[in-house]
GROMACS .gro file of C-alpha atoms in nm:
model
  192
    1MET     CA    1  27.910  19.571   4.702
    2ASP     CA    2  27.755  19.751   4.999
    3ASN     CA    3  27.433  19.553   4.969
    4ILE     CA    4  27.622  19.224   4.949
    5ILE     CA    5  27.823  19.310   5.259
    6ALA     CA    6  27.504  19.414   5.439
    7ARG     CA    7  27.353  19.077   5.346
    8LEU     CA    8  27.661  18.888   5.470
    9ARG     CA    9  27.716  19.092   5.786
   10PRO     CA   10  27.488  18.884   6.017
   11GLN     CA   11  27.671  18.564   5.919
   12ILE     CA   12  28.026  18.699   5.937
   13LEU     CA   13  28.037  18.899   6.258
   14ARG     CA   14  28.137  18.745   6.588
   15THR     CA   15  27.869  18.740   6.852
   16GLU     CA   16  27.865  18.706   7.228
   17ALA     CA   17  27.719  18.359   7.179
   18ASP     CA   18  27.990  18.267   6.924
   19PRO     CA   19  28.308  18.472   6.971
   20ARG     CA   20  28.525  18.248   6.752
   21PRO     CA   21  28.731  18.411   6.474
   22VAL     CA   22  28.557  18.405   6.135
   23VAL     CA   23  28.704  18.307   5.800
   24LEU     CA   24  28.502  18.414   5.500
   25MET     CA   25  28.602  18.182   5.216
   26THR     CA   26  28.537  18.325   4.870
   27CYS     CA   27  28.451  18.074   4.600
   28GLY     CA   28  28.411  18.132   4.229
   29ILE     CA   29  28.565  18.131   3.885
   30ALA     CA   30  28.810  18.400   3.768
   31GLY     CA   31  28.616  18.721   3.708
   32ALA     CA   32  28.331  18.633   3.946
   33GLY     CA   33  28.418  18.916   4.187
   34LYS     CA   34  28.609  18.740   4.466
   35SER     CA   35  28.882  19.001   4.503
   36THR     CA   36  28.635  19.286   4.459
   37LEU     CA   37  28.425  19.148   4.744
   38SER     CA   38  28.731  19.074   4.959
   39LYS     CA   39  28.870  19.426   4.927
   40ALA     CA   40  28.531  19.586   4.988
   41LEU     CA   41  28.477  19.371   5.296
   42VAL     CA   42  28.815  19.462   5.445
   43SER     CA   43  28.737  19.828   5.380
   44ALA     CA   44  28.394  19.804   5.542
   45LEU     CA   45  28.497  19.576   5.830
   46PRO     CA   46  28.857  19.655   5.929
   47ASN     CA   47  28.873  19.362   6.171
   48PHE     CA   48  28.902  19.140   5.862
   49GLU     CA   49  29.239  19.076   5.700
   50ARG     CA   50  29.257  18.962   5.339
   51LEU     CA   51  29.463  18.655   5.252
   52SER     CA   52  29.511  18.603   4.880
   53LEU     CA   53  29.732  18.352   4.701
   54ASP     CA   54  29.780  18.599   4.417
   55GLY     CA   55  29.868  18.875   4.662
   56ILE     CA   56  30.124  18.663   4.846
   57LEU     CA   57  30.270  18.540   4.517
   58ALA     CA   58  30.311  18.901   4.398
   59GLU     CA   59  30.454  19.006   4.734
   60GLN     CA   60  30.718  18.732   4.719
   61HIS     CA   61  30.798  18.717   4.347
   62GLY     CA   62  30.631  19.007   4.166
   63ILE     CA   63  30.394  19.001   3.871
   64PHE     CA   64  30.351  18.697   3.644
   65ASP     CA   65  30.546  18.720   3.316
   66LEU     CA   66  30.683  19.060   3.416
   67ASP     CA   67  30.894  18.990   3.724
   68TYR     CA   68  30.927  18.614   3.681
   69PRO     CA   69  30.892  18.371   3.388
   70PRO     CA   70  30.565  18.179   3.334
   71GLU     CA   71  30.738  17.843   3.390
   72LYS     CA   72  30.796  17.942   3.755
   73TYR     CA   73  30.425  18.008   3.818
   74SER     CA   74  30.331  17.661   3.947
   75THR     CA   75  30.628  17.643   4.186
   76TYR     CA   76  30.567  17.995   4.315
   77LEU     CA   77  30.195  17.927   4.353
   78ASP     CA   78  30.273  17.622   4.569
   79GLU     CA   79  30.503  17.838   4.784
   80ALA     CA   80  30.231  18.102   4.815
   81ALA     CA   81  29.979  17.837   4.923
   82LEU     CA   82  30.210  17.726   5.205
   83GLU     CA   83  30.268  18.086   5.313
   84CYS     CA   84  29.893  18.152   5.301
   85LYS     CA   85  29.833  17.854   5.529
   86LYS     CA   86  30.102  17.977   5.772
   87ARG     CA   87  29.950  18.325   5.783
   88LEU     CA   88  29.600  18.186   5.830
   89THR     CA   89  29.723  17.969   6.117
   90ARG     CA   90  29.900  18.263   6.281
   91LEU     CA   91  29.601  18.498   6.245
   92LEU     CA   92  29.356  18.245   6.384
   93SER     CA   93  29.590  18.151   6.669
   94GLU     CA   94  29.600  18.516   6.775
   95LYS     CA   95  29.217  18.515   6.780
   96SER     CA   96  29.205  18.894   6.737
   97ARG     CA   97  29.139  18.922   6.363
   98ASP     CA   98  28.894  18.771   6.120
   99VAL     CA   99  29.003  18.665   5.771
  100VAL     CA  100  28.880  18.693   5.414
  101PHE     CA  101  29.034  18.396   5.236
  102ASP     CA  102  29.037  18.521   4.875
  103ARG     CA  103  29.069  18.204   4.667
  104ALA     CA  104  28.878  18.028   4.392
  105PHE     CA  105  28.818  17.716   4.603
  106TRP     CA  106  28.727  17.559   4.270
  107ASN     CA  107  28.679  17.204   4.395
  108LYS     CA  108  28.503  17.046   4.689
  109GLU     CA  109  28.815  16.869   4.815
  110ASP     CA  110  28.999  17.203   4.846
  111ARG     CA  111  28.701  17.362   5.023
  112ASP     CA  112  28.666  17.068   5.263
  113GLU     CA  113  29.038  17.076   5.345
  114ALA     CA  114  29.024  17.450   5.421
  115LYS     CA  115  28.710  17.411   5.633
  116LYS     CA  116  28.876  17.133   5.832
  117LEU     CA  117  29.186  17.348   5.894
  118ILE     CA  118  28.979  17.651   5.994
  119THR     CA  119  28.767  17.445   6.234
  120SER     CA  120  29.077  17.277   6.383
  121LEU     CA  121  29.219  17.623   6.457
  122GLY     CA  122  28.911  17.712   6.663
  123ALA     CA  123  28.751  17.939   6.405
  124ARG     CA  124  28.435  17.915   6.202
  125TRP     CA  125  28.408  17.936   5.826
  126VAL     CA  126  28.154  18.107   5.603
  127LEU     CA  127  28.163  17.995   5.239
  128VAL     CA  128  28.050  18.265   4.994
  129TYR     CA  129  28.000  18.141   4.640
  130LEU     CA  130  28.010  18.422   4.385
  131LYS     CA  131  27.808  18.274   4.104
  132ALA     CA  132  27.860  18.435   3.766
  133PRO     CA  133  27.584  18.405   3.508
  134ASP     CA  134  27.790  18.284   3.210
  135LYS     CA  135  28.132  18.263   3.045
  136PRO     CA  136  28.089  18.573   2.825
  137THR     CA  137  28.027  18.784   3.137
  138LEU     CA  138  28.338  18.642   3.304
  139TRP     CA  139  28.546  18.697   2.991
  140ARG     CA  140  28.430  19.059   2.967
  141ARG     CA  141  28.525  19.121   3.330
  142ILE     CA  142  28.865  18.955   3.291
  143CYS     CA  143  28.942  19.173   2.987
  144GLN     CA  144  28.816  19.489   3.160
  145ARG     CA  145  29.026  19.445   3.472
  146ARG     CA  146  29.342  19.381   3.268
  147GLU     CA  147  29.278  19.703   3.073
  148VAL     CA  148  29.253  19.909   3.391
  149GLN     CA  149  29.577  19.806   3.560
  150LEU     CA  150  29.801  19.504   3.578
  151ASN     CA  151  29.823  19.393   3.941
  152ALA     CA  152  29.839  19.077   4.151
  153ASP     CA  153  29.466  19.011   4.109
  154CYS     CA  154  29.488  18.995   3.730
  155ALA     CA  155  29.853  18.915   3.659
  156TYR     CA  156  29.803  18.554   3.545
  157GLN     CA  157  29.711  18.572   3.180
  158ILE     CA  158  29.377  18.401   3.136
  159THR     CA  159  29.305  18.311   2.776
  160PRO     CA  160  28.968  18.196   2.639
  161ASP     CA  161  29.100  17.837   2.652
  162ILE     CA  162  29.203  17.873   3.017
  163LEU     CA  163  28.863  18.023   3.101
  164ASP     CA  164  28.697  17.724   2.929
  165MET     CA  165  28.911  17.491   3.141
  166TYR     CA  166  28.817  17.682   3.458
  167TRP     CA  167  28.448  17.684   3.364
  168ASN     CA  168  28.440  17.312   3.283
  169GLY     CA  169  28.647  17.207   3.585
  170PHE     CA  170  28.474  17.421   3.848
  171GLU     CA  171  28.282  17.220   4.108
  172GLU     CA  172  27.992  17.437   4.215
  173PRO     CA  173  27.925  17.412   4.588
  174ARG     CA  174  27.595  17.240   4.663
  175SER     CA  175  27.464  17.182   5.014
  176GLU     CA  176  27.800  17.274   5.168
  177GLY     CA  177  27.661  17.551   5.383
  178GLU     CA  178  27.742  17.807   5.116
  179ILE     CA  179  27.589  18.151   5.076
  180VAL     CA  180  27.527  18.212   4.705
  181VAL     CA  181  27.580  18.561   4.568
  182ASN     CA  182  27.460  18.590   4.210
  183THR     CA  183  27.684  18.831   4.024
  184ALA     CA  184  27.470  18.888   3.717
  185GLU     CA  185  27.592  19.245   3.687
  186THR     CA  186  27.953  19.354   3.713
  187PRO     CA  187  28.092  19.269   4.058
  188ASN     CA  188  28.077  19.636   4.158
  189GLU     CA  189  27.707  19.648   4.077
  190ALA     CA  190  27.603  19.305   4.209
  191SER     CA  191  27.286  19.333   4.407
  192SER     CA  192  27.218  18.994   4.558
   0.00000   0.00000   0.00000
């Protein structure tokens, strides 16, 4: 991840010429490396704060199918989205922190809405698309992270059918000002 962060650094740091707060928006399918990048970025650049729907959902309700029943997921996810928006608004209003917005941003409408909000709050956005090479690679990563430890970033149980739905429904950003990071290797090894 160090080389990815080094590549992103010039685009995500405030400058004297542009001192606005920065929101790095992650974009990609489950298993692409969004949370891995987000956590590494916060570790490398402590001025960034990570906002994650999954993290807020876990903070408020616990782990999917362990602390709450699956039928509550959609309702709790909607609540987490509202809380995420409130926290983003507060952080950007303070103008002292930058934000890593750790979300899939799977469709253009969602990305455009977030960009509009970020801009209206006097910040600038940087869209980073973590592009995975194929479904088998994503599936391998999803299985590996669930084997290591169940946490907020992997609590929702993604099945092969759900991954197919994500893969087929994902709207890849094109000419949206995105920075593409190809994650051909595992997210921890990604080099470009």
